[in-house]
């Protein structure tokens, strides 16, 4: 008995399915004279049990996210003064994370000043961290997913001239390397708008830190051309945080062959889920900025 992963069809943007994966079971003829490998059969049974356990856990997680979206979907009655104060609080809280390094994988050298730092934040991690710090003020718990998910929760697109401090700038671009697994929606990066010209706050460089940038516009050696989206956080200020992209449910599992295999160890599956949440979203530090 062999099991293989079924290739999922392309996502229909008008669909509403929340199916998180499927498997196809195929059979093969076995000679009656062939030796029986009890150990192999036992391993297959254990792997299948582990697969079923992961599927059950993933189903419960899907249900939990759907419930969270439903709870986060009801707008709350808030005065303009409350929302303006919350916007200001969001920016001030984010500014407090200046100097936090990007990710531990880039600071494994004990000589690095950020080796074993108490906290690391990439671009989407900064936004998620601030939103969770203020979850009582916002009235919702933002999901653990990356900048693609955050983009899906902010449906109000505005012009650069309409941006206010606290609004978010998202960068969409394909990778130059066609063999590299693309980001969901090709959404590569996110930064917090500060105003005062085109200044933003964000974790832009993999070997850098959370810092203020003179402009949201920059060039990466990994992807391009860049397309920028200016998104108002008004939806969040109203207490609403859910995906507004029809036919694209969260959690979204990137199509990784190893993760789809039923022979993947349980601990490896959990690690793959964590990688989805912390998927790298910024380019490498440019040579000129070393």
mmCIF file of C-alpha atoms in Angstrom:
data_model
loop_
_atom_site.group_PDB
_atom_site.id
_atom_site.type_symbol
_atom_site.label_atom_id
_atom_site.label_comp_id
_atom_site.label_asym_id
_atom_site.label_seq_id
_atom_site.Cartn_x
_atom_site.Cartn_y
_atom_site.Cartn_z
ATOM 1 C CA UNK A 1 0.000 0.000 0.000
ATOM 2 C CA UNK A 2 1.473 3.344 -0.979
ATOM 3 C CA UNK A 3 0.215 6.810 -0.270
ATOM 4 C CA UNK A 4 1.068 9.900 -2.204
ATOM 5 C CA UNK A 5 0.098 13.514 -1.978
ATOM 6 C CA UNK A 6 -2.551 14.793 -4.364
ATOM 7 C CA UNK A 7 -1.623 17.950 -6.254
ATOM 8 C CA UNK A 8 -4.203 20.564 -5.325
ATOM 9 C CA UNK A 9 -5.891 22.508 -8.146
ATOM 10 C CA UNK A 10 -5.253 26.209 -8.583
ATOM 11 C CA UNK A 11 -7.100 28.396 -6.068
ATOM 12 C CA UNK A 12 -10.365 29.834 -7.324
ATOM 13 C CA UNK A 13 -10.591 33.374 -5.960
ATOM 14 C CA UNK A 14 -14.382 33.037 -5.788
ATOM 15 C CA UNK A 15 -14.320 29.748 -3.923
ATOM 16 C CA UNK A 16 -15.235 29.361 -0.293
ATOM 17 C CA UNK A 17 -13.686 25.966 0.456
ATOM 18 C CA UNK A 18 -11.552 25.659 3.571
ATOM 19 C CA UNK A 19 -10.111 22.227 2.738
ATOM 20 C CA UNK A 20 -6.594 22.023 4.161
ATOM 21 C CA UNK A 21 -5.276 19.156 2.016
ATOM 22 C CA UNK A 22 -6.043 15.709 0.622
ATOM 23 C CA UNK A 23 -4.381 12.360 0.086
ATOM 24 C CA UNK A 24 -4.866 9.709 -2.559
ATOM 25 C CA UNK A 25 -4.412 6.033 -1.767
ATOM 26 C CA UNK A 26 -3.114 3.767 -4.500
ATOM 27 C CA UNK A 27 -2.552 0.029 -4.513
ATOM 28 C CA UNK A 28 0.192 -2.110 -6.028
ATOM 29 C CA UNK A 29 0.371 -5.849 -6.676
ATOM 30 C CA UNK A 30 2.481 -7.873 -4.258
ATOM 31 C CA UNK A 31 3.769 -11.312 -5.151
ATOM 32 C CA UNK A 32 2.425 -14.071 -2.844
ATOM 33 C CA UNK A 33 5.988 -15.396 -2.617
ATOM 34 C CA UNK A 34 7.418 -12.064 -1.559
ATOM 35 C CA UNK A 35 8.826 -11.970 1.987
ATOM 36 C CA UNK A 36 6.748 -10.107 4.555
ATOM 37 C CA UNK A 37 8.530 -7.219 6.265
ATOM 38 C CA UNK A 38 6.651 -6.904 9.549
ATOM 39 C CA UNK A 39 8.837 -4.016 10.610
ATOM 40 C CA UNK A 40 8.045 -2.065 7.435
ATOM 41 C CA UNK A 41 4.319 -2.692 7.811
ATOM 42 C CA UNK A 42 4.446 -1.503 11.422
ATOM 43 C CA UNK A 43 6.342 1.627 10.372
ATOM 44 C CA UNK A 44 3.695 2.332 7.738
ATOM 45 C CA UNK A 45 0.900 1.945 10.287
ATOM 46 C CA UNK A 46 2.679 4.242 12.745
ATOM 47 C CA UNK A 47 3.262 6.820 10.013
ATOM 48 C CA UNK A 48 -0.388 6.688 8.980
ATOM 49 C CA UNK A 49 -1.520 7.128 12.600
ATOM 50 C CA UNK A 50 0.798 10.122 12.919
ATOM 51 C CA UNK A 51 -0.627 11.532 9.691
ATOM 52 C CA UNK A 52 -4.197 11.184 10.955
ATOM 53 C CA UNK A 53 -3.216 12.874 14.208
ATOM 54 C CA UNK A 54 -1.705 15.821 12.334
ATOM 55 C CA UNK A 55 -4.780 16.108 10.099
ATOM 56 C CA UNK A 56 -7.022 16.161 13.162
ATOM 57 C CA UNK A 57 -4.891 18.832 14.811
ATOM 58 C CA UNK A 58 -4.868 20.894 11.618
ATOM 59 C CA UNK A 59 -8.664 20.586 11.343
ATOM 60 C CA UNK A 60 -9.051 21.836 14.917
ATOM 61 C CA UNK A 61 -6.686 24.700 14.126
ATOM 62 C CA UNK A 62 -8.759 25.591 11.044
ATOM 63 C CA UNK A 63 -11.880 25.633 13.212
ATOM 64 C CA UNK A 64 -10.144 27.786 15.827
ATOM 65 C CA UNK A 65 -9.064 30.314 13.193
ATOM 66 C CA UNK A 66 -12.572 30.401 11.715
ATOM 67 C CA UNK A 67 -14.001 31.010 15.197
ATOM 68 C CA UNK A 68 -11.408 33.720 15.828
ATOM 69 C CA UNK A 69 -12.253 35.382 12.508
ATOM 70 C CA UNK A 70 -15.946 35.332 13.431
ATOM 71 C CA UNK A 71 -15.206 36.905 16.811
ATOM 72 C CA UNK A 72 -12.928 39.499 15.198
ATOM 73 C CA UNK A 73 -15.446 40.344 12.450
ATOM 74 C CA UNK A 74 -17.944 42.431 14.397
ATOM 75 C CA UNK A 75 -17.165 46.168 14.233
ATOM 76 C CA UNK A 76 -17.149 47.885 17.596
ATOM 77 C CA UNK A 77 -18.655 51.288 18.220
ATOM 78 C CA UNK A 78 -15.723 53.628 18.748
ATOM 79 C CA UNK A 79 -15.420 57.362 18.673
ATOM 80 C CA UNK A 80 -13.011 59.108 16.289
ATOM 81 C CA UNK A 81 -11.093 60.272 19.349
ATOM 82 C CA UNK A 82 -10.627 56.694 20.596
ATOM 83 C CA UNK A 83 -9.398 55.497 17.211
ATOM 84 C CA UNK A 84 -6.993 58.407 16.806
ATOM 85 C CA UNK A 85 -5.553 57.738 20.271
ATOM 86 C CA UNK A 86 -5.188 54.023 19.432
ATOM 87 C CA UNK A 87 -3.438 54.852 16.158
ATOM 88 C CA UNK A 88 -0.971 57.039 18.057
ATOM 89 C CA UNK A 89 -0.462 54.318 20.667
ATOM 90 C CA UNK A 90 0.233 51.778 17.907
ATOM 91 C CA UNK A 91 3.012 53.963 16.471
ATOM 92 C CA UNK A 92 4.543 54.751 19.849
ATOM 93 C CA UNK A 93 4.569 51.083 20.812
ATOM 94 C CA UNK A 94 6.227 50.132 17.517
ATOM 95 C CA UNK A 95 8.908 52.800 17.932
ATOM 96 C CA UNK A 96 9.785 51.208 21.256
ATOM 97 C CA UNK A 97 11.125 48.144 19.394
ATOM 98 C CA UNK A 98 13.873 50.046 17.575
ATOM 99 C CA UNK A 99 17.150 48.173 17.731
ATOM 100 C CA UNK A 100 15.611 44.684 17.995
ATOM 101 C CA UNK A 101 17.494 42.310 15.600
ATOM 102 C CA UNK A 102 15.827 40.559 12.683
ATOM 103 C CA UNK A 103 16.221 36.800 13.265
ATOM 104 C CA UNK A 104 18.500 34.512 15.350
ATOM 105 C CA UNK A 105 19.632 32.543 12.284
ATOM 106 C CA UNK A 106 21.683 35.561 11.197
ATOM 107 C CA UNK A 107 23.391 35.959 14.554
ATOM 108 C CA UNK A 108 24.733 32.497 15.371
ATOM 109 C CA UNK A 109 28.273 33.827 15.711
ATOM 110 C CA UNK A 110 28.991 34.478 19.416
ATOM 111 C CA UNK A 111 30.895 37.592 18.300
ATOM 112 C CA UNK A 112 27.684 39.133 16.958
ATOM 113 C CA UNK A 113 26.279 41.861 19.218
ATOM 114 C CA UNK A 114 22.847 40.282 18.704
ATOM 115 C CA UNK A 115 23.865 36.692 19.500
ATOM 116 C CA UNK A 116 21.261 35.172 21.843
ATOM 117 C CA UNK A 117 19.291 38.421 22.004
ATOM 118 C CA UNK A 118 16.145 38.275 24.181
ATOM 119 C CA UNK A 119 13.918 39.158 21.226
ATOM 120 C CA UNK A 120 14.012 39.008 17.405
ATOM 121 C CA UNK A 121 11.498 40.614 15.027
ATOM 122 C CA UNK A 122 11.256 40.429 11.254
ATOM 123 C CA UNK A 123 8.989 42.776 9.278
ATOM 124 C CA UNK A 124 5.679 40.993 9.904
ATOM 125 C CA UNK A 125 6.823 39.986 13.380
ATOM 126 C CA UNK A 126 7.096 43.647 14.369
ATOM 127 C CA UNK A 127 3.522 44.381 13.238
ATOM 128 C CA UNK A 128 2.171 41.232 14.893
ATOM 129 C CA UNK A 129 4.036 41.924 18.145
ATOM 130 C CA UNK A 130 2.691 45.485 18.459
ATOM 131 C CA UNK A 131 -0.854 44.378 17.595
ATOM 132 C CA UNK A 132 -0.696 41.681 20.270
ATOM 133 C CA UNK A 133 0.752 44.098 22.815
ATOM 134 C CA UNK A 134 -2.365 46.207 22.255
ATOM 135 C CA UNK A 135 -4.894 43.391 21.784
ATOM 136 C CA UNK A 136 -7.123 44.697 24.587
ATOM 137 C CA UNK A 137 -7.179 48.134 22.964
ATOM 138 C CA UNK A 138 -7.823 46.732 19.490
ATOM 139 C CA UNK A 139 -10.335 44.173 20.749
ATOM 140 C CA UNK A 140 -8.970 41.211 18.800
ATOM 141 C CA UNK A 141 -6.056 38.772 18.697
ATOM 142 C CA UNK A 142 -4.207 38.995 15.395
ATOM 143 C CA UNK A 143 -3.309 35.680 13.729
ATOM 144 C CA UNK A 144 0.213 34.279 13.827
ATOM 145 C CA UNK A 145 0.757 34.373 10.055
ATOM 146 C CA UNK A 146 3.078 36.566 8.019
ATOM 147 C CA UNK A 147 2.705 39.736 5.956
ATOM 148 C CA UNK A 148 0.481 38.022 3.358
ATOM 149 C CA UNK A 149 -2.122 37.339 6.042
ATOM 150 C CA UNK A 150 -1.805 40.850 7.466
ATOM 151 C CA UNK A 151 -2.390 42.252 3.987
ATOM 152 C CA UNK A 152 -5.548 40.146 3.641
ATOM 153 C CA UNK A 153 -6.947 41.618 6.879
ATOM 154 C CA UNK A 154 -6.645 45.235 5.676
ATOM 155 C CA UNK A 155 -8.973 45.731 2.675
ATOM 156 C CA UNK A 156 -8.855 49.553 2.556
ATOM 157 C CA UNK A 157 -6.351 50.669 -0.105
ATOM 158 C CA UNK A 158 -5.483 54.363 -0.167
ATOM 159 C CA UNK A 159 -3.049 56.694 -1.912
ATOM 160 C CA UNK A 160 0.312 57.662 -0.470
ATOM 161 C CA UNK A 161 -1.021 61.156 0.126
ATOM 162 C CA UNK A 162 -3.821 59.727 2.312
ATOM 163 C CA UNK A 163 -1.491 57.705 4.549
ATOM 164 C CA UNK A 164 -1.456 58.460 8.264
ATOM 165 C CA UNK A 165 1.105 57.387 10.876
ATOM 166 C CA UNK A 166 0.373 53.766 11.770
ATOM 167 C CA UNK A 167 -0.910 52.726 8.346
ATOM 168 C CA UNK A 168 0.979 49.895 6.635
ATOM 169 C CA UNK A 169 2.976 49.755 3.401
ATOM 170 C CA UNK A 170 3.123 46.323 1.737
ATOM 171 C CA UNK A 171 5.561 45.307 -0.994
ATOM 172 C CA UNK A 172 4.600 42.764 -3.643
ATOM 173 C CA UNK A 173 7.204 41.312 -6.012
ATOM 174 C CA UNK A 174 8.191 37.943 -7.494
ATOM 175 C CA UNK A 175 11.563 36.374 -6.727
ATOM 176 C CA UNK A 176 14.219 36.664 -9.442
ATOM 177 C CA UNK A 177 15.064 33.022 -8.785
ATOM 178 C CA UNK A 178 12.215 31.090 -10.382
ATOM 179 C CA UNK A 179 13.187 27.972 -8.386
ATOM 180 C CA UNK A 180 12.582 29.678 -5.052
ATOM 181 C CA UNK A 181 9.237 28.983 -3.398
ATOM 182 C CA UNK A 182 7.148 32.157 -3.854
ATOM 183 C CA UNK A 183 5.628 34.059 -0.987
ATOM 184 C CA UNK A 184 1.844 33.811 -0.691
ATOM 185 C CA UNK A 185 0.399 36.480 -3.036
ATOM 186 C CA UNK A 186 4.080 37.376 -3.766
ATOM 187 C CA UNK A 187 3.834 39.641 -0.718
ATOM 188 C CA UNK A 188 7.432 40.149 0.380
ATOM 189 C CA UNK A 189 7.529 42.874 3.005
ATOM 190 C CA UNK A 190 5.608 45.252 5.275
ATOM 191 C CA UNK A 191 6.550 48.455 7.122
ATOM 192 C CA UNK A 192 4.748 50.934 9.367
ATOM 193 C CA UNK A 193 4.164 54.391 7.928
ATOM 194 C CA UNK A 194 5.501 57.254 10.053
ATOM 195 C CA UNK A 195 4.942 60.240 7.787
ATOM 196 C CA UNK A 196 7.335 63.200 7.984
ATOM 197 C CA UNK A 197 7.946 62.724 4.283
ATOM 198 C CA UNK A 198 8.017 59.057 3.315
ATOM 199 C CA UNK A 199 9.532 57.691 6.528
ATOM 200 C CA UNK A 200 8.673 54.191 7.696
ATOM 201 C CA UNK A 201 9.571 51.878 10.566
ATOM 202 C CA UNK A 202 10.460 48.284 9.919
ATOM 203 C CA UNK A 203 12.827 45.321 10.017
ATOM 204 C CA UNK A 204 14.107 45.510 6.455
ATOM 205 C CA UNK A 205 17.490 43.765 6.449
ATOM 206 C CA UNK A 206 18.128 40.205 7.595
ATOM 207 C CA UNK A 207 21.323 41.195 9.417
ATOM 208 C CA UNK A 208 19.906 44.484 10.639
ATOM 209 C CA UNK A 209 17.476 45.688 13.276
ATOM 210 C CA UNK A 210 14.103 47.405 13.558
ATOM 211 C CA UNK A 211 14.813 50.977 12.507
ATOM 212 C CA UNK A 212 13.433 54.108 10.861
ATOM 213 C CA UNK A 213 13.898 54.371 7.090
ATOM 214 C CA UNK A 214 13.824 57.629 5.132
ATOM 215 C CA UNK A 215 11.624 56.000 2.473
ATOM 216 C CA UNK A 216 9.459 52.914 2.024
ATOM 217 C CA UNK A 217 10.978 52.458 -1.447
ATOM 218 C CA UNK A 218 14.114 50.314 -1.725
ATOM 219 C CA UNK A 219 15.786 47.834 -4.055
ATOM 220 C CA UNK A 220 16.313 44.152 -3.260
ATOM 221 C CA UNK A 221 18.760 41.798 -4.918
ATOM 222 C CA UNK A 222 16.304 38.935 -4.393
ATOM 223 C CA UNK A 223 13.051 40.168 -5.936
ATOM 224 C CA UNK A 224 11.449 42.807 -8.144
ATOM 225 C CA UNK A 225 9.995 44.833 -9.683
ATOM 226 C CA UNK A 226 8.333 46.223 -6.557
ATOM 227 C CA UNK A 227 4.653 47.067 -6.338
ATOM 228 C CA UNK A 228 3.574 48.967 -3.222
ATOM 229 C CA UNK A 229 0.201 48.899 -1.495
ATOM 230 C CA UNK A 230 -0.770 51.658 0.925
ATOM 231 C CA UNK A 231 -3.224 50.180 3.422
ATOM 232 C CA UNK A 232 -5.226 51.977 6.092
ATOM 233 C CA UNK A 233 -5.462 50.281 9.495
ATOM 234 C CA UNK A 234 -8.948 51.735 9.947
ATOM 235 C CA UNK A 235 -10.383 48.203 9.875
ATOM 236 C CA UNK A 236 -8.225 47.240 12.860
ATOM 237 C CA UNK A 237 -9.110 50.477 14.653
ATOM 238 C CA UNK A 238 -12.760 49.439 14.315
ATOM 239 C CA UNK A 239 -11.913 46.186 16.096
ATOM 240 C CA UNK A 240 -12.090 43.976 12.984
ATOM 241 C CA UNK A 241 -9.271 41.586 12.036
ATOM 242 C CA UNK A 242 -10.185 38.817 9.599
ATOM 243 C CA UNK A 243 -9.158 37.772 6.117
ATOM 244 C CA UNK A 244 -11.112 39.654 3.450
ATOM 245 C CA UNK A 245 -9.780 37.583 0.538
ATOM 246 C CA UNK A 246 -12.533 35.229 -0.611
ATOM 247 C CA UNK A 247 -11.548 31.665 -1.337
ATOM 248 C CA UNK A 248 -8.268 31.864 0.533
ATOM 249 C CA UNK A 249 -8.664 30.477 4.060
ATOM 250 C CA UNK A 250 -6.119 30.809 6.810
ATOM 251 C CA UNK A 251 -4.197 28.894 8.064
ATOM 252 C CA UNK A 252 -2.602 28.482 4.668
ATOM 253 C CA UNK A 253 -0.017 25.718 4.330
ATOM 254 C CA UNK A 254 2.600 26.329 1.607
ATOM 255 C CA UNK A 255 2.952 23.323 -0.695
ATOM 256 C CA UNK A 256 6.049 21.623 0.667
ATOM 257 C CA UNK A 257 6.607 18.050 -0.471
ATOM 258 C CA UNK A 258 8.251 16.986 2.780
ATOM 259 C CA UNK A 259 5.442 18.404 4.885
ATOM 260 C CA UNK A 260 2.804 16.647 2.770
ATOM 261 C CA UNK A 261 4.348 13.226 3.284
ATOM 262 C CA UNK A 262 2.715 10.960 5.850
ATOM 263 C CA UNK A 263 6.206 9.748 6.722
ATOM 264 C CA UNK A 264 7.112 13.146 8.157
ATOM 265 C CA UNK A 265 7.754 12.940 11.879
ATOM 266 C CA UNK A 266 5.255 14.701 14.133
ATOM 267 C CA UNK A 267 7.899 17.099 15.472
ATOM 268 C CA UNK A 268 8.935 17.970 11.902
ATOM 269 C CA UNK A 269 5.347 18.824 11.051
ATOM 270 C CA UNK A 270 5.115 21.217 13.975
ATOM 271 C CA UNK A 271 8.402 22.819 12.915
ATOM 272 C CA UNK A 272 7.066 23.288 9.381
ATOM 273 C CA UNK A 273 3.990 25.037 10.791
ATOM 274 C CA UNK A 274 6.243 27.387 12.755
ATOM 275 C CA UNK A 275 8.265 28.131 9.617
ATOM 276 C CA UNK A 276 5.027 29.119 7.903
ATOM 277 C CA UNK A 277 4.329 31.646 10.637
ATOM 278 C CA UNK A 278 7.885 33.008 10.616
ATOM 279 C CA UNK A 279 8.465 32.807 6.880
ATOM 280 C CA UNK A 280 11.275 35.191 5.951
ATOM 281 C CA UNK A 281 9.890 38.396 4.531
ATOM 282 C CA UNK A 282 12.899 40.672 3.970
ATOM 283 C CA UNK A 283 15.913 40.637 1.637
ATOM 284 C CA UNK A 284 19.447 40.069 2.742
ATOM 285 C CA UNK A 285 21.464 42.973 4.064
ATOM 286 C CA UNK A 286 23.004 44.749 1.046
ATOM 287 C CA UNK A 287 26.782 44.903 0.876
ATOM 288 C CA UNK A 288 26.720 48.701 1.128
ATOM 289 C CA UNK A 289 24.894 48.509 4.459
ATOM 290 C CA UNK A 290 27.174 45.973 6.142
#
